[in-house]
Every structure is written in C-alpha cells, then in structure tokens.
XYZ file of C-alpha atoms in Angstrom:
382
model
C 173.400 48.406 -52.619
C 175.112 47.401 -55.885
C 176.386 50.924 -56.480
C 177.957 50.910 -53.011
C 179.663 47.600 -53.699
C 181.053 48.890 -56.972
C 182.489 51.944 -55.256
C 183.961 49.802 -52.501
C 185.588 47.600 -55.144
C 187.165 50.627 -56.811
C 188.567 51.768 -53.470
C 190.034 48.328 -52.831
C 191.463 48.110 -56.333
C 193.302 51.368 -55.786
C 194.678 50.111 -52.457
C 195.870 46.893 -54.141
C 197.527 48.735 -57.026
C 195.117 47.290 -59.606
C 194.083 49.630 -62.420
C 191.290 47.502 -63.887
C 189.483 44.302 -62.869
C 188.210 41.795 -65.442
C 185.653 39.626 -63.630
C 184.010 36.494 -65.051
C 182.762 34.570 -62.006
C 178.957 34.532 -62.246
C 178.436 34.980 -58.524
C 180.798 37.938 -58.283
C 179.192 39.555 -61.320
C 175.841 39.267 -59.540
C 177.276 40.470 -56.224
C 178.604 43.631 -57.859
C 175.896 44.404 -60.408
C 172.675 42.520 -59.637
C 172.852 40.848 -63.066
C 172.523 37.117 -63.476
C 172.250 34.875 -66.545
C 171.991 31.167 -65.899
C 173.592 30.162 -69.226
C 176.982 31.903 -69.394
C 179.876 29.498 -69.916
C 177.713 26.385 -69.631
C 176.651 27.254 -73.176
C 180.011 28.691 -74.251
C 178.970 32.345 -73.911
C 181.206 34.484 -71.689
C 179.821 37.348 -69.666
C 182.561 39.708 -68.505
C 182.425 42.588 -66.052
C 185.141 45.212 -66.463
C 185.675 47.618 -63.555
C 188.418 50.259 -63.829
C 189.383 51.944 -60.595
C 188.777 55.231 -62.434
C 186.214 55.233 -65.209
C 182.988 53.601 -66.313
C 182.135 49.992 -65.555
C 181.313 47.762 -68.518
C 179.252 44.590 -68.794
C 180.033 42.448 -71.846
C 177.210 39.944 -72.328
C 175.435 38.014 -75.121
C 172.905 40.066 -77.079
C 170.170 37.537 -76.330
C 170.374 38.752 -72.708
C 169.907 42.426 -73.622
C 166.545 42.854 -71.897
C 167.687 41.082 -68.738
C 170.906 43.084 -68.602
C 169.201 46.440 -69.118
C 166.618 45.607 -66.452
C 168.962 44.381 -63.743
C 172.615 45.320 -64.289
C 173.831 48.298 -62.250
C 176.673 49.268 -64.568
C 177.644 52.354 -66.548
C 177.684 50.657 -69.940
C 176.551 47.403 -71.562
C 178.247 45.939 -74.637
C 176.353 43.161 -76.397
C 177.877 40.509 -78.602
C 176.387 37.809 -80.815
C 177.540 34.342 -81.828
C 179.790 34.425 -84.876
C 179.671 38.186 -85.517
C 182.971 40.072 -85.562
C 185.208 39.320 -82.607
C 182.213 38.490 -80.378
C 183.020 39.130 -76.689
C 186.641 39.973 -77.541
C 185.727 43.213 -79.322
C 185.998 45.532 -76.319
C 188.956 44.037 -74.491
C 192.037 45.137 -76.480
C 191.351 48.859 -75.993
C 190.551 48.349 -72.313
C 193.702 46.467 -71.388
C 195.932 48.632 -73.593
C 194.897 51.702 -71.651
C 195.396 50.167 -68.204
C 198.380 49.267 -66.066
C 197.872 46.262 -63.785
C 194.913 44.058 -64.759
C 193.134 42.128 -62.023
C 191.820 38.676 -62.980
C 190.428 35.616 -61.169
C 193.021 32.939 -62.061
C 191.101 30.043 -60.506
C 187.684 31.064 -61.825
C 188.204 32.633 -65.245
C 187.101 30.366 -68.138
C 190.065 29.057 -70.088
C 188.876 30.629 -73.339
C 188.821 34.083 -71.737
C 192.086 33.563 -69.845
C 193.882 32.487 -72.996
C 192.754 35.644 -74.770
C 193.767 37.856 -71.844
C 197.191 36.197 -71.796
C 197.490 37.033 -75.484
C 196.752 40.721 -74.801
C 198.514 41.387 -71.502
C 202.117 40.879 -70.420
C 202.362 38.423 -67.502
C 203.848 41.023 -65.137
C 200.724 43.177 -65.506
C 198.314 40.423 -64.424
C 197.336 40.515 -60.736
C 195.105 38.131 -58.761
C 191.982 40.120 -57.839
C 190.309 37.210 -56.035
C 191.551 38.203 -52.541
C 190.114 41.689 -53.086
C 186.660 40.405 -54.036
C 186.675 37.587 -51.461
C 187.549 40.117 -48.760
C 184.539 42.205 -49.728
C 182.191 39.249 -49.743
C 183.215 37.724 -46.392
C 181.262 40.135 -44.167
C 177.640 40.335 -45.248
C 175.559 43.487 -45.475
C 172.241 43.793 -43.570
C 170.444 42.978 -46.834
C 172.465 39.792 -47.246
C 171.842 38.761 -43.644
C 168.110 39.055 -44.274
C 168.569 36.795 -47.285
C 170.482 34.336 -45.096
C 167.676 34.205 -42.539
C 165.080 33.720 -45.251
C 167.239 31.022 -46.861
C 167.222 29.322 -43.464
C 163.420 29.292 -43.501
C 163.445 27.706 -46.963
C 165.956 25.092 -45.802
C 163.889 24.199 -42.757
C 160.739 23.830 -44.880
C 162.624 21.390 -47.095
C 164.005 19.438 -44.140
C 160.563 19.125 -42.537
C 159.056 17.924 -45.812
C 161.881 15.459 -46.382
C 161.544 14.066 -42.883
C 157.800 13.597 -43.374
C 158.291 11.829 -46.726
C 160.886 9.281 -45.528
C 159.466 5.859 -44.801
C 159.700 2.148 -45.420
C 158.841 1.147 -49.016
C 159.230 4.756 -50.202
C 161.528 5.588 -53.139
C 164.282 8.115 -52.504
C 163.120 10.309 -55.371
C 159.744 10.756 -53.666
C 161.590 12.469 -50.821
C 163.318 14.728 -53.333
C 159.979 15.698 -54.894
C 158.595 16.578 -51.466
C 161.574 18.705 -50.459
C 161.625 20.576 -53.767
C 157.930 21.404 -53.591
C 158.141 22.578 -49.982
C 161.204 24.721 -50.581
C 159.731 26.291 -53.698
C 156.474 27.187 -51.972
C 158.253 28.686 -48.974
C 160.573 30.679 -51.246
C 157.606 31.942 -53.277
C 155.895 33.160 -50.093
C 159.029 35.003 -48.975
C 159.682 36.544 -52.389
C 156.097 37.801 -52.585
C 156.121 39.241 -49.073
C 159.588 40.818 -48.944
C 161.169 41.326 -52.385
C 160.496 43.293 -55.572
C 162.557 41.299 -58.087
C 159.804 39.636 -60.124
C 162.363 37.727 -62.222
C 163.857 35.863 -59.257
C 162.693 32.251 -59.356
C 161.485 30.513 -56.174
C 162.095 27.065 -57.644
C 164.795 24.866 -56.200
C 167.206 23.826 -58.929
C 169.730 21.344 -57.561
C 169.569 17.569 -57.442
C 168.682 16.368 -53.947
C 171.668 15.016 -52.048
C 170.532 11.990 -50.040
C 171.659 8.468 -49.326
C 170.030 5.523 -47.598
C 170.833 1.966 -46.569
C 174.155 0.704 -47.908
C 174.696 3.974 -49.797
C 174.850 5.974 -46.548
C 178.660 6.252 -46.805
C 178.362 8.154 -50.113
C 178.223 11.800 -48.994
C 177.031 13.244 -52.307
C 174.790 10.450 -53.545
C 171.735 11.833 -55.363
C 168.170 10.695 -54.776
C 167.616 7.520 -56.799
C 164.915 4.934 -57.449
C 166.094 2.915 -54.436
C 163.246 1.790 -52.166
C 164.005 2.549 -48.525
C 163.317 -0.114 -45.899
C 162.713 -0.443 -42.154
C 165.910 0.152 -40.190
C 167.661 2.027 -42.991
C 169.725 5.084 -42.084
C 168.901 8.056 -44.325
C 171.018 11.151 -44.941
C 169.485 14.408 -46.204
C 171.645 17.339 -47.327
C 170.420 20.733 -48.527
C 173.808 22.383 -49.122
C 172.991 22.785 -52.816
C 169.226 23.133 -52.758
C 169.203 25.926 -50.188
C 169.610 28.684 -52.737
C 167.114 31.439 -51.936
C 167.391 34.665 -53.942
C 170.822 33.302 -54.957
C 171.955 33.064 -51.297
C 173.285 29.638 -50.277
C 173.442 27.824 -46.923
C 174.500 24.441 -45.539
C 172.040 22.113 -43.717
C 172.222 18.325 -43.078
C 170.643 15.621 -40.917
C 170.843 11.820 -40.538
C 167.708 9.765 -39.802
C 166.669 6.133 -39.321
C 163.457 4.464 -40.456
C 161.627 2.886 -37.531
C 164.621 1.681 -35.525
C 168.399 1.668 -35.177
C 169.378 -1.944 -35.700
C 173.110 -1.425 -35.207
C 173.910 0.480 -32.027
C 177.377 1.242 -33.375
C 175.619 3.586 -35.813
C 174.066 5.436 -32.899
C 177.492 5.728 -31.252
C 179.046 7.153 -34.417
C 176.141 9.573 -34.758
C 176.632 10.814 -31.201
C 180.278 11.577 -31.998
C 179.180 13.590 -35.042
C 176.769 15.624 -32.897
C 179.453 16.154 -30.261
C 181.943 17.327 -32.882
C 179.560 20.014 -34.101
C 178.893 21.064 -30.503
C 182.639 21.386 -29.927
C 182.983 23.596 -32.998
C 180.125 25.795 -31.818
C 181.698 26.113 -28.367
C 184.497 28.183 -29.922
C 182.565 29.849 -32.760
C 182.722 33.595 -32.142
C 184.416 36.706 -33.536
C 188.136 36.984 -32.928
C 188.986 33.291 -33.287
C 190.593 31.874 -36.416
C 188.755 29.629 -38.834
C 191.166 26.780 -38.154
C 190.435 27.000 -34.398
C 186.826 25.962 -35.079
C 188.036 23.057 -37.189
C 190.525 21.994 -34.499
C 187.822 21.734 -31.826
C 185.652 19.614 -34.127
C 188.518 17.392 -35.272
C 189.696 16.762 -31.699
C 186.362 15.175 -30.758
C 186.351 12.938 -33.840
C 189.956 11.778 -33.557
C 189.736 11.284 -29.783
C 186.886 8.853 -30.443
C 189.261 6.808 -32.628
C 188.165 7.995 -36.054
C 190.255 9.351 -38.911
C 191.144 13.014 -39.343
C 187.966 14.560 -40.809
C 187.314 16.803 -43.777
C 186.769 20.516 -43.118
C 184.311 21.455 -40.394
C 182.539 23.951 -42.640
C 182.779 26.945 -44.905
C 181.504 30.422 -45.492
C 178.525 30.754 -47.806
C 176.727 33.606 -49.539
C 176.086 34.063 -53.233
C 178.465 31.129 -53.815
C 178.335 27.636 -52.368
C 181.922 28.090 -51.179
C 183.284 31.417 -49.999
C 186.094 32.503 -47.723
C 186.980 31.493 -45.068
C 186.920 27.718 -44.823
C 186.791 26.060 -41.412
C 189.823 23.882 -41.986
C 193.378 23.467 -40.804
C 195.595 26.176 -42.268
C 192.921 28.851 -42.720
C 193.986 31.547 -40.277
C 191.263 34.026 -41.213
C 189.958 35.775 -38.105
C 186.187 35.430 -37.847
C 184.193 38.665 -37.876
C 180.592 39.613 -37.119
C 178.486 39.352 -40.258
C 180.115 36.226 -41.647
C 177.752 33.388 -42.585
C 179.157 29.913 -41.930
C 177.983 26.349 -42.443
C 179.265 24.277 -39.500
C 179.147 20.466 -39.643
C 179.660 17.524 -37.394
C 180.555 14.382 -39.290
C 182.066 10.933 -38.824
C 182.744 8.385 -41.571
C 183.463 4.696 -41.070
C 184.630 3.295 -44.404
C 182.063 1.045 -46.135
C 180.096 0.822 -42.908
C 178.307 4.004 -41.797
C 178.461 7.754 -42.053
C 176.693 10.341 -39.893
C 176.481 14.065 -40.470
C 174.649 16.988 -38.901
C 175.124 20.518 -40.170
C 173.618 23.958 -39.716
C 174.260 27.532 -40.799
C 175.118 30.437 -38.527
C 175.679 34.174 -38.599
C 178.685 35.294 -36.568
C 177.513 38.049 -34.190
C 179.265 40.499 -31.893
C 179.066 38.048 -28.985
C 178.930 34.648 -30.626
C 176.559 33.385 -33.279
C 172.951 33.317 -34.448
C 171.677 29.954 -35.675
C 169.601 30.257 -38.859
C 168.739 26.586 -39.508
C 167.012 24.547 -36.804
C 166.002 20.876 -36.673
C 166.180 18.240 -33.912
C 169.463 16.334 -33.665
C 169.181 14.183 -30.515
C 169.503 10.562 -31.604
C 166.079 9.597 -30.253
C 164.506 12.360 -32.374
C 166.072 11.039 -35.572
C 164.255 7.666 -35.550
C 161.175 8.128 -37.723
C-alpha cells in the first residue's frame, strides 16, 4: 500500500514539474511511508521525508526513533540525526536541493525552522507548493482506508453510547469523558486485535473530550470540566477529535437534554439543525460540488431566521481536516471514495446551540453512513 502511494506521488510530481518533494506534515509522512512519531515538532525535532521523482526516498528522523523508523517506514533510506551533533537534521539537505530543479514544499504546514533553512538553500523561483499534489492523492480513499473509516465509525459509536449512558443530573462532565474514553479504547482494542497486524498502534483515545452543558452549551469546543450537570441541562458531545482509530479521523456530534426540555425554543432550534443536515444529505452524491452541499444546509438555517453558518463539514482521513471542505467557495467535485463529516448546526448567541453531525463515505450512487445514533428530538431527552 505505502509503496503504491510513493510511486503514485512520483508520477504526480513529474506531471506537476516538481523534481523533489520535501514533506514535513506528520500525517502525510504517515500516509506515504507508514511511519509515525508522536513527538516531532512538538519537542523541536523535525522529521523530514524527501521524495525525488527519480531516485531513492529518504526519511530524516531523530536517532532516538531509529527502531520505530526501521520497523515501520517504507522508504529507501533512513538518515538519523541527534540533538546538538553536527548540523543535525540539516546535514542531508544541501546536497539534495543542489542536485534538484524545482523543490516541492508544504508552505502552510512546514515548521518555520525548516522553512527558514530551505529558503536559505533554495532560490524562491525553484520552490513549488506540493500541497495540492498530496491533497489530491489523499481525497479519494483506498479500500484499506475505507475499512479504517468504517472501523473508526464503530469506535465513535461506542464512545457516543457510553457518553449518553453516563450523562445525568448531579454528574460531573469529566465523568462522561472518562466513560467515552474507556469505551472507545476497548472497542478500538477489539478491532485492532481482530483485523490488524500493527502491534505498535495504540487503541487509546488521546484527545480531550469536547462537551458542553448548561450555560456553556454555546461554546462549541468547550472541554469536559468539573461542572456538575443538572436536570433540564442541554448537553453537547463531540467526537471529532477523539475518533482517531488507527490514525483515521471522523466527525460525530449529538445534542442531548437531561430529563426534560425546559425551553421549547431550544427544541425548535434543534429541529432546524437536524433539518439542515438532512438538506445537506439530500444533495450529497458524486458529481456535485462541495459548496453545493453547504448551500443546501445554509439555506435551511438562514430561512429559519438564523445567521449564515460555519462550514457544513469537511473531508477527513489521516488528518482532522482534509480536502475538500463543505463550504462556500470550494468547487471541488465530490467523488466516490471520499470520506466526509457532514453537520447540521444552529447557534443563537449566548442562548443556545444545537449540533448533529455524522460521517459518510461518498459512493457511486450517493453515500454510506458510517456513524449512527438517534437524532429525533424526543430521543435526545435522557
């Protein structure tokens, strides 16, 4: 799989007139090589993948990761570097760029320390944006990736079910987060054991739970806190970060109430959110543009008297955000094999916010839903 991707990249580099790609985005390095190192730039240690359109691929990575790199990286050569010795990660780059014509880089993703060094080595007219090349490869998923997506959906649903069961009056938000993390980890462990050979891949969820309750409901990325939930509180659960199975990400959200809906205006806003997602799904199919899906969703929300909404959704995969985005201005034509998170959402400033979201695979005739949970308003009162 990784060897095929590397060859496809070389073919696309040649078509784009790029002689050599210098790739630093962690997710793209994994996508192309199977190598992952959770530290990288968070600890000031660059890992760099160099792919010439003709010639051997090279992985430049810290020497402390030698065993991991040799076990997992599908590359022709590995160059290790250590903190404070010689030119560290810079050692290999001058000879590489001197012998190449156009150099492909990721302008929006390359760490500043690496970009500054590349700018020192390469004339500006030889630097080319390689991001469209890689993003184009990653948009349509392989059969192996689609299996990961479906399994990620199972992990997400296990977390949602556990979160729903843990919500209650006089319960702290963080107790819900503990329940969702445990359920997702156990489901992921079962799937990894049954279907995958990578013994180094962790089943553990590793993202702070996004949830909000009561007066905090209008904060879309509020993290689980020590707040004690009460009867009548609305509660929002989001798994757009925690759904990260075998490095594959999805989007998944629901809004609940504890015991009762005390303000019927909240129920009305929620119904608009559900209707906006349904409108988006009514046009979700291959051949339509990404912005068409957003337009259908936005029309429902604005027709109900609410403000123009944020994007309807986004593509996911090995990154939380991939191309295309379901938003005005993105004219990408949807294709079978894309994986998309599609939301319905309405916000009323400092009053209430409702969101429902699921993930879907675009198919030849429409879509396949890979996250499932009730969304009728009567089913969301716990």
